[in-house]
């Protein structure tokens, strides 16, 4: 995530936290309201962006959707009233008021951000319906800080704050361990690209993209795997099949910048041994961090208008 427009970030954060719907028993498993963009299937009749072919060619020099399983996997930690709380400061004062200011932020003992340059950590208080999202988190013992952050509602839209470049919740679109184990991903996916435009479209609220190429993809754009592709005929590994089906049914939103042409966010298996992706992902056929899932014809992606 790069420098954001402070006024937009603060205004969006206030709206996102205030947007709530009645709690359910499985909000952590199925976060956000029923009307959230993350939870909407793609209609049968859609319009494709006129520049779709060029945009997809730009991010598919060879067919790949890189799976962020390890270094940039998302640590998602459930917390409750018994979890220790901390005063967490934001070190990027030029971004505006720290979203964690005044909050007792629950962080379990032993919690760690991911090892990538984004230093991501997500803690979720299901009973309160609150998501604390860290960007470049660090700690010295029990003293925590983060470059910037967001506080979002587990029952809101899944968009708001400055924990990601587009204003998406850091929990939004993340492929969960349980979803891979079940073989079913019932939501749109969180995508990143090195060819993101500095412009954006709804549901994104801003952009950290910097590509000025004519074939760049705006943040907030929704990508879909062509539903005409017969996935059952491709002999896909179980994890590839689950991701490909989700990309046909729900698609994915470009919501941040990455070093790869195109990548997708997964929950970090915090029990995985160093350098490994963990048993659940291995059982589903994922071989390593950044697995390209190359058996899926990702060159058949399209950008929706």
XYZ file of N, CA, C and O in Angstrom, residues 59-221:
652
model
N -1.182 -8.805 -17.881
C -0.910 -9.507 -16.622
C -0.782 -11.023 -16.817
O -0.646 -11.765 -15.853
N -0.824 -11.463 -18.076
C -0.675 -12.881 -18.377
C 0.396 -13.113 -19.439
O 0.130 -13.679 -20.498
N 1.651 -12.686 -19.164
C 2.726 -13.028 -20.104
C 2.858 -14.540 -20.231
O 3.272 -15.049 -21.279
N 2.513 -15.255 -19.175
C 2.266 -16.692 -19.209
C 1.157 -16.960 -18.202
O 1.073 -16.274 -17.179
N 0.248 -17.918 -18.478
C -0.910 -18.107 -17.601
C -0.504 -18.377 -16.155
O 0.197 -19.346 -15.863
N -0.923 -17.507 -15.252
C -0.575 -17.652 -13.836
C -1.467 -16.763 -12.992
O -1.784 -15.632 -13.368
N -1.896 -17.314 -11.852
C -2.484 -16.529 -10.769
C -1.732 -16.974 -9.529
O -1.980 -18.050 -8.993
N -0.763 -16.176 -9.121
C 0.159 -16.593 -8.067
C -0.523 -16.585 -6.705
O -1.132 -15.594 -6.307
N -0.407 -17.711 -5.994
C -1.061 -17.890 -4.702
C -0.161 -17.373 -3.589
O 0.910 -17.932 -3.336
N -0.593 -16.305 -2.932
C 0.160 -15.762 -1.794
C -0.159 -16.590 -0.554
O -1.065 -16.278 0.215
N 0.616 -17.654 -0.369
C 0.361 -18.620 0.692
C 1.247 -18.418 1.916
O 0.859 -18.791 3.028
N 2.442 -17.858 1.726
C 3.418 -17.800 2.802
C 3.845 -16.397 3.154
O 3.296 -15.761 4.066
N 4.821 -15.893 2.431
C 5.395 -14.586 2.748
C 4.328 -13.495 2.815
O 4.362 -12.631 3.698
N 3.374 -13.528 1.884
C 2.294 -12.536 1.863
C 0.936 -13.155 2.203
O -0.103 -12.537 1.949
N 0.940 -14.354 2.805
C -0.292 -14.895 3.340
C -0.810 -14.008 4.458
O -0.050 -13.294 5.117
N -2.116 -14.033 4.687
C -2.748 -13.125 5.646
C -2.967 -13.851 6.970
O -3.783 -14.773 7.053
N -2.252 -13.453 8.044
C -2.520 -14.041 9.363
C -3.835 -13.489 9.917
O -3.977 -12.280 10.102
N -4.789 -14.372 10.146
C -6.108 -13.985 10.658
C -6.277 -14.619 12.027
O -6.243 -15.842 12.167
N -6.437 -13.787 13.035
C -6.430 -14.256 14.421
C -7.740 -13.861 15.090
O -8.102 -12.674 15.125
N -8.468 -14.842 15.634
C -9.687 -14.556 16.385
C -9.324 -14.106 17.798
O -8.413 -14.654 18.426
N -10.020 -13.083 18.284
C -9.800 -12.572 19.641
C -11.149 -12.471 20.348
O -12.211 -12.506 19.718
N -11.103 -12.333 21.677
C -12.326 -12.168 22.457
C -12.028 -11.331 23.692
O -10.949 -10.733 23.811
N -12.963 -11.299 24.625
C -12.812 -10.464 25.804
C -11.684 -10.875 26.718
O -11.272 -10.090 27.589
N -11.169 -12.082 26.556
C -10.068 -12.555 27.391
C -8.695 -12.326 26.761
O -7.673 -12.629 27.386
N -8.666 -11.817 25.529
C -7.403 -11.602 24.839
C -6.719 -10.344 25.373
O -7.372 -9.314 25.572
N -5.412 -10.386 25.608
C -4.703 -9.179 26.068
C -4.864 -8.032 25.074
O -4.876 -8.250 23.855
N -5.000 -6.818 25.587
C -5.132 -5.652 24.725
C -3.889 -4.775 24.816
O -3.166 -4.791 25.810
N -3.677 -3.984 23.765
C -2.484 -3.151 23.657
C -2.867 -1.792 23.083
O -3.819 -1.666 22.300
N -2.120 -0.786 23.455
C -2.188 0.507 22.784
C -1.236 0.436 21.602
O -0.028 0.264 21.781
N -1.770 0.534 20.388
C -0.969 0.396 19.170
C -0.872 1.763 18.500
O -1.888 2.381 18.175
N 0.337 2.236 18.296
C 0.553 3.534 17.654
C 0.820 3.360 16.163
O 1.298 2.316 15.713
N 0.483 4.384 15.394
C 0.797 4.421 13.962
C 2.023 5.302 13.757
O 2.080 6.424 14.266
N 2.988 4.801 13.008
C 4.226 5.547 12.805
C 4.163 6.475 11.604
O 4.992 7.371 11.481
N 3.183 6.300 10.704
C 3.033 7.181 9.551
C 2.072 8.308 9.910
O 0.889 8.256 9.610
N 2.586 9.338 10.557
C 1.717 10.434 10.996
C 1.253 11.287 9.819
O 0.270 12.027 9.928
N 1.932 11.191 8.655
C 1.512 11.965 7.493
C 0.253 11.394 6.853
O -0.332 12.015 5.970
N -0.210 10.224 7.289
C -1.444 9.659 6.753
C -2.677 10.186 7.491
O -3.798 9.917 7.091
N -2.487 10.871 8.576
C -3.616 11.388 9.330
C -3.752 10.703 10.681
O -2.819 10.085 11.192
N -4.946 10.816 11.268
C -5.204 10.250 12.590
C -5.095 8.738 12.527
O -5.655 8.094 11.637
N -4.399 8.164 13.469
C -4.237 6.710 13.511
C -5.599 6.061 13.771
O -6.266 6.388 14.763
N -6.056 5.153 12.906
C -7.357 4.509 13.136
C -7.442 3.731 14.445
O -8.545 3.496 14.953
N -6.299 3.329 15.011
C -6.302 2.595 16.277
C -6.326 3.520 17.493
O -6.403 3.040 18.623
N -6.252 4.823 17.272
C -6.199 5.760 18.396
C -7.439 5.603 19.271
O -8.573 5.652 18.793
N -7.216 5.395 20.553
C -8.308 5.255 21.494
C -8.868 3.858 21.631
O -9.719 3.609 22.492
N -8.400 2.943 20.790
C -8.875 1.563 20.857
C -7.949 0.721 21.725
O -6.728 0.773 21.557
N -8.496 -0.121 22.613
C -7.687 -1.190 23.209
C -7.653 -2.345 22.209
O -8.651 -3.050 22.018
N -6.538 -2.522 21.512
C -6.455 -3.477 20.411
C -6.070 -4.851 20.963
O -4.985 -5.015 21.540
N -6.948 -5.816 20.788
C -6.694 -7.170 21.287
C -5.721 -7.898 20.365
O -5.968 -8.008 19.158
N -4.613 -8.365 20.934
C -3.605 -9.121 20.182
C -3.184 -10.301 21.049
O -2.638 -10.104 22.140
N -3.397 -11.523 20.610
C -3.016 -12.672 21.430
C -1.508 -12.781 21.584
O -0.732 -12.350 20.709
N -1.075 -13.352 22.673
C 0.337 -13.666 22.838
C 0.769 -14.602 21.708
O 0.048 -15.535 21.348
N 1.917 -14.333 21.137
C 2.438 -15.171 20.065
C 2.003 -14.768 18.676
O 2.485 -15.331 17.689
N 1.095 -13.801 18.542
C 0.668 -13.353 17.217
C 1.816 -12.647 16.512
O 2.596 -11.921 17.133
N 1.918 -12.844 15.205
C 2.965 -12.227 14.407
C 2.392 -11.770 13.075
O 1.535 -12.446 12.500
N 2.858 -10.622 12.553
C 2.490 -10.240 11.187
C 3.158 -11.170 10.188
O 4.082 -11.915 10.534
N 2.695 -11.127 8.945
C 3.384 -11.954 7.950
C 4.766 -11.380 7.669
O 5.099 -10.258 8.070
N 5.576 -12.159 6.987
C 6.983 -11.789 6.794
C 7.219 -10.931 5.569
O 8.338 -10.482 5.324
N 6.174 -10.691 4.752
C 6.331 -9.842 3.579
C 6.488 -8.387 3.949
O 6.317 -7.981 5.111
N 6.778 -7.571 2.965
C 7.049 -6.157 3.227
C 5.819 -5.413 3.745
O 5.951 -4.338 4.331
N 4.614 -5.982 3.565
C 3.407 -5.336 4.063
C 3.196 -5.569 5.549
O 2.385 -4.872 6.165
N 3.873 -6.549 6.134
C 3.751 -6.802 7.574
C 2.316 -6.860 8.043
O 1.940 -6.228 9.029
N 1.490 -7.660 7.371
C 0.049 -7.679 7.622
C -0.292 -8.551 8.827
O 0.272 -9.631 9.019
N -1.248 -8.078 9.611
C -1.880 -8.867 10.666
C -3.339 -8.428 10.733
O -3.643 -7.233 10.626
N -4.239 -9.402 10.882
C -5.664 -9.122 11.019
C -6.161 -9.817 12.272
O -5.988 -11.027 12.430
N -6.766 -9.062 13.204
C -7.401 -9.669 14.364
C -8.892 -9.386 14.291
O -9.312 -8.294 13.885
N -9.695 -10.387 14.668
C -11.141 -10.302 14.509
C -11.818 -10.617 15.826
O -11.640 -11.712 16.380
N -12.582 -9.651 16.323
C -13.410 -9.859 17.505
C -14.824 -10.126 17.015
O -15.572 -9.210 16.668
N -15.198 -11.404 16.956
C -16.482 -11.768 16.356
C -17.656 -11.256 17.180
O -18.664 -10.799 16.622
N -17.572 -11.309 18.500
C -18.698 -10.874 19.321
C -18.958 -9.383 19.159
O -20.106 -8.931 19.152
N -17.891 -8.599 19.001
C -18.042 -7.152 18.792
C -18.228 -6.800 17.318
O -18.592 -5.670 16.990
N -17.938 -7.749 16.434
C -18.051 -7.484 15.010
C -16.997 -6.539 14.482
O -17.226 -5.827 13.500
N -15.813 -6.555 15.097
C -14.775 -5.578 14.769
C -13.541 -6.266 14.201
O -13.089 -7.289 14.720
N -12.992 -5.676 13.134
C -11.773 -6.177 12.492
C -10.686 -5.114 12.649
O -10.870 -3.964 12.243
N -9.550 -5.489 13.226
C -8.387 -4.611 13.310
C -7.373 -5.068 12.263
O -6.942 -6.216 12.266
N -6.994 -4.153 11.378
C -6.166 -4.478 10.228
C -4.864 -3.676 10.279
O -4.891 -2.441 10.245
N -3.749 -4.360 10.373
C -2.439 -3.745 10.520
C -1.720 -3.734 9.170
O -1.740 -4.719 8.432
N -1.044 -2.629 8.900
C -0.157 -2.539 7.738
C 1.249 -2.203 8.240
O 1.453 -1.188 8.879
N 2.175 -3.090 7.972
C 3.569 -2.987 8.420
C 3.653 -2.935 9.946
O 4.217 -2.012 10.535
N 3.068 -3.952 10.537
C 3.078 -4.076 11.992
C 4.424 -4.590 12.479
O 5.063 -5.420 11.832
N 4.845 -4.100 13.637
C 6.045 -4.581 14.308
C 5.773 -4.568 15.812
O 4.861 -3.900 16.285
N 6.585 -5.322 16.532
C 6.461 -5.254 17.994
C 7.803 -5.567 18.633
O 8.645 -6.281 18.083
N 7.996 -4.998 19.800
C 9.150 -5.272 20.647
C 8.586 -5.806 21.946
O 8.125 -5.041 22.796
N 8.560 -7.119 22.057
C 7.874 -7.721 23.189
C 6.393 -7.438 23.099
O 5.752 -7.747 22.088
N 5.831 -6.804 24.127
C 4.406 -6.492 24.145
C 4.093 -5.095 23.621
O 2.927 -4.662 23.657
N 5.093 -4.377 23.125
C 4.881 -3.029 22.605
C 4.719 -3.093 21.092
O 5.665 -3.440 20.373
N 3.513 -2.762 20.620
C 3.183 -2.882 19.201
C 3.074 -1.515 18.545
O 2.640 -0.540 19.156
N 3.464 -1.463 17.276
C 3.206 -0.297 16.437
C 2.907 -0.795 15.030
O 3.137 -1.965 14.700
N 2.390 0.094 14.207
C 2.071 -0.249 12.823
C 2.189 1.023 12.003
O 1.907 2.119 12.509
N 2.656 0.911 10.755
C 2.767 2.150 9.976
C 1.396 2.792 9.787
O 1.230 3.988 9.966
N 0.404 1.982 9.420
C -0.958 2.490 9.407
C -1.905 1.311 9.564
O -1.458 0.174 9.732
N -3.220 1.576 9.529
C -4.150 0.542 9.959
C -5.552 0.874 9.462
O -5.788 1.890 8.806
N -6.482 -0.016 9.795
C -7.906 0.222 9.569
C -8.688 -0.534 10.628
O -8.232 -1.561 11.141
N -9.848 -0.009 10.947
C -10.822 -0.703 11.780
C -12.076 -0.847 10.936
O -12.636 0.143 10.465
N -12.498 -2.089 10.713
C -13.670 -2.337 9.885
C -14.694 -3.169 10.637
O -14.384 -3.789 11.659
N -15.909 -3.168 10.110
C -16.997 -3.946 10.693
C -17.082 -5.300 10.019
O -17.086 -5.394 8.777
N -17.184 -6.340 10.820
C -17.357 -7.691 10.301
C -18.705 -7.840 9.607
O -18.898 -8.767 8.825
N -19.611 -6.907 9.870
C -20.961 -6.968 9.302
C -21.209 -5.828 8.312
O -22.348 -5.536 7.961
N -20.135 -5.159 7.893
C -20.260 -4.051 6.958
C -20.029 -4.477 5.523
O -20.213 -5.637 5.149
N -19.569 -3.541 4.706
C -19.427 -3.790 3.263
C -18.149 -4.523 2.906
O -18.034 -5.077 1.811
N -17.160 -4.505 3.798
C -15.857 -5.077 3.450
C -14.954 -4.101 2.722
O -13.910 -4.486 2.205
N -15.349 -2.826 2.719
C -14.523 -1.772 2.113
C -14.480 -0.604 3.088
O -15.493 -0.197 3.634
N -13.277 -0.071 3.307
C -13.122 1.073 4.182
C -11.770 1.090 4.855
O -11.250 0.054 5.246
N -11.189 2.276 4.962
C -9.915 2.419 5.647
C -8.733 2.367 4.706
O -8.866 2.253 3.498
N -7.551 2.425 5.300
C -6.316 2.536 4.510
C -5.336 1.418 4.817
O -4.139 1.612 4.805
N -5.850 0.216 5.087
C -4.968 -0.932 5.284
C -4.574 -1.572 3.962
O -3.638 -2.368 3.904
N -5.302 -1.242 2.878
C -4.949 -1.695 1.536
C -5.011 -0.513 0.589
O -5.629 0.513 0.882
N -4.413 -0.674 -0.577
C -4.313 0.437 -1.503
C -5.637 0.920 -2.042
O -5.799 2.100 -2.349
N -6.623 0.017 -2.179
C -7.907 0.379 -2.774
C -8.949 0.782 -1.752
O -10.043 1.206 -2.122
N -8.650 0.605 -0.452
C -9.644 0.805 0.581
C -10.417 -0.446 0.922
O -11.361 -0.396 1.715
N -10.040 -1.590 0.335
C -10.675 -2.856 0.703
C -10.266 -3.251 2.112
O -9.137 -2.996 2.541
N -11.176 -3.876 2.838
C -10.783 -4.496 4.093
C -9.716 -5.539 3.814
O -9.773 -6.265 2.813
N -8.733 -5.648 4.713
C -7.670 -6.624 4.529
C -8.205 -8.054 4.659
O -7.585 -9.003 4.150
N -9.368 -8.214 5.285
C -10.005 -9.525 5.377
C -10.804 -9.854 4.122
O -11.071 -11.017 3.835
N -11.170 -8.817 3.361
C -12.028 -9.001 2.201
C -11.383 -9.862 1.129
O -10.266 -9.590 0.691
N -12.097 -10.887 0.683
C -11.653 -11.698 -0.444
C -10.567 -12.700 -0.157
O -10.133 -13.416 -1.069
N -10.097 -12.770 1.086
C -9.009 -13.704 1.407
C -9.548 -15.132 1.368
O -10.578 -15.443 1.978
N -8.844 -16.015 0.667
C -9.217 -17.432 0.621
C -8.813 -18.071 1.935
O -7.645 -18.045 2.320
N -9.776 -18.664 2.634
C -9.546 -19.193 3.963
C -9.114 -20.658 3.918
O -9.454 -21.403 2.999
N -8.392 -21.058 4.942
C -7.977 -22.456 5.061
C -9.175 -23.394 5.016
O -9.151 -24.421 4.313
N -10.233 -23.064 5.749
C -11.408 -23.934 5.785
C -12.067 -24.041 4.418
O -12.629 -25.093 4.070
N -12.025 -22.974 3.638
C -12.614 -23.008 2.299
C -11.850 -23.954 1.388
O -12.454 -24.691 0.595
N -10.538 -23.931 1.479
C -9.741 -24.868 0.679
C -9.991 -26.302 1.137
O -10.123 -27.229 0.321
N -10.104 -26.517 2.439
C -10.388 -27.862 2.949
C -11.749 -28.350 2.458
O -11.916 -29.538 2.146
N -12.730 -27.436 2.364
C -14.069 -27.802 1.907
C -14.181 -27.873 0.389
O -15.146 -28.438 -0.135
N -13.219 -27.245 -0.322
C -13.291 -27.213 -1.776
C -14.295 -26.216 -2.314
O -14.673 -26.283 -3.488
N -14.720 -25.265 -1.492
C -15.739 -24.301 -1.892
C -15.387 -22.922 -1.343
O -15.202 -22.757 -0.134
N -15.293 -21.922 -2.229
C -14.979 -20.548 -1.849
C -16.186 -19.690 -2.220
O -16.392 -19.372 -3.394
N -17.008 -19.282 -1.247
C -18.278 -18.630 -1.556
C -18.205 -17.103 -1.593
O -19.083 -16.417 -1.073
N -17.192 -16.562 -2.235
C -17.055 -15.098 -2.290
C -16.070 -14.712 -3.372
O -15.304 -15.552 -3.878
N -16.068 -13.433 -3.716
C -15.066 -12.896 -4.634
C -13.698 -12.895 -3.963
O -13.586 -12.926 -2.739
N -12.651 -12.862 -4.779
C -11.288 -13.004 -4.282
C -10.547 -11.667 -4.312
O -10.880 -10.757 -5.078
N -9.527 -11.569 -3.460
C -8.685 -10.377 -3.371
C -7.482 -10.546 -4.284
O -6.635 -11.413 -4.059
N -7.383 -9.707 -5.307
C -6.327 -9.799 -6.315
C -5.390 -8.608 -6.207
O -5.781 -7.517 -5.796
N -4.141 -8.822 -6.631
C -3.139 -7.767 -6.667
C -2.396 -7.845 -8.008
O -2.306 -8.908 -8.620
N -1.826 -6.725 -8.432
C -1.094 -6.705 -9.699
C -0.035 -5.615 -9.691
O -0.201 -4.574 -9.042
N 1.034 -5.856 -10.468
C 2.045 -4.814 -10.670
C 1.653 -3.867 -11.799
O 2.400 -2.951 -12.123
N 0.478 -4.101 -12.394
C 0.025 -3.231 -13.479
C -1.287 -2.533 -13.109
O -2.167 -2.343 -13.938
N -1.387 -2.141 -11.833
C -2.572 -1.417 -11.359
C -2.449 0.061 -11.714
O -1.393 0.680 -11.537
N -3.546 0.626 -12.201
C -3.582 2.050 -12.543
C -3.648 2.921 -11.280
O -4.099 2.472 -10.232
N -3.278 4.171 -11.377
C -3.509 5.113 -10.272
C -4.974 5.524 -10.157
O -5.340 6.238 -9.228
N -5.808 5.100 -11.089
C -7.237 5.369 -11.048
C -7.961 4.182 -10.416
O -7.386 3.103 -10.249
N -9.243 4.391 -10.071
C -10.006 3.318 -9.451
C -11.459 3.408 -9.873
O -11.918 4.424 -10.409
N -12.174 2.325 -9.637
C -13.607 2.276 -9.894
C -14.288 1.565 -8.725
O -13.645 0.793 -8.016
N -15.579 1.828 -8.479
C -16.268 1.157 -7.381
C -16.188 -0.368 -7.541
O -16.200 -0.863 -8.674
N -16.072 -1.077 -6.411
C -16.235 -0.620 -5.033
C -14.969 -0.042 -4.397
O -14.995 0.298 -3.222
N -13.861 0.053 -5.143
C -12.665 0.666 -4.574
C -12.947 2.117 -4.221
O -13.797 2.780 -4.834
N -12.196 2.619 -3.252
C -12.384 3.974 -2.736
C -11.191 4.869 -3.035
O -11.250 6.077 -2.827
N -10.117 4.268 -3.503
C -8.893 4.979 -3.825
C -7.976 3.994 -4.537
O -8.405 2.873 -4.849
N -6.759 4.391 -4.820
C -5.822 3.496 -5.497
C -4.394 3.812 -5.083
O -4.048 4.969 -4.877
N -3.585 2.749 -4.960
C -2.150 2.942 -4.787
C -1.400 2.508 -6.037
O -0.185 2.361 -6.027
N -2.143 2.287 -7.144
C -1.500 1.879 -8.389
C -0.614 2.974 -8.948
O -0.838 4.162 -8.700
N 0.373 2.572 -9.718
C 1.297 3.561 -10.290
C 1.608 3.305 -11.757
O 2.366 4.042 -12.378
N 1.011 2.270 -12.351
C 1.269 2.001 -13.763
C 0.568 3.040 -14.637
O -0.622 3.315 -14.470
N 1.292 3.599 -15.567
C 0.717 4.555 -16.506
C 0.597 3.956 -17.896
O 0.337 4.674 -18.864
N 0.763 2.640 -18.006
C 0.607 1.969 -19.291
C -0.849 2.039 -19.746
O -1.767 2.064 -18.929
N -1.093 2.064 -21.043
C -2.483 2.118 -21.520
C -3.279 0.856 -21.207
O -4.512 0.889 -21.248
N -2.575 -0.243 -20.889
C -3.264 -1.499 -20.582
C -3.337 -1.776 -19.079
O -3.606 -2.897 -18.656
N -3.109 -0.749 -18.238
C -3.190 -0.963 -16.796
C -4.637 -1.236 -16.387
O -5.583 -0.920 -17.113
N -4.794 -1.849 -15.197
C -6.114 -2.219 -14.690
C -6.445 -1.325 -13.491
O -5.680 -1.264 -12.534
N -7.562 -0.631 -13.503
C -7.921 0.217 -12.346
C -8.154 -0.642 -11.103
O -8.684 -1.762 -11.188
N -7.767 -0.130 -9.949
C -8.121 -0.823 -8.715
C -9.636 -0.758 -8.534
O -10.276 0.223 -8.880
N -10.184 -1.838 -8.019
C -11.626 -1.992 -7.937
C -12.215 -2.735 -9.113
O -13.378 -3.152 -9.064
N -11.439 -2.906 -10.195
C -11.944 -3.659 -11.347
C -12.210 -5.106 -10.933
O -11.475 -5.695 -10.138
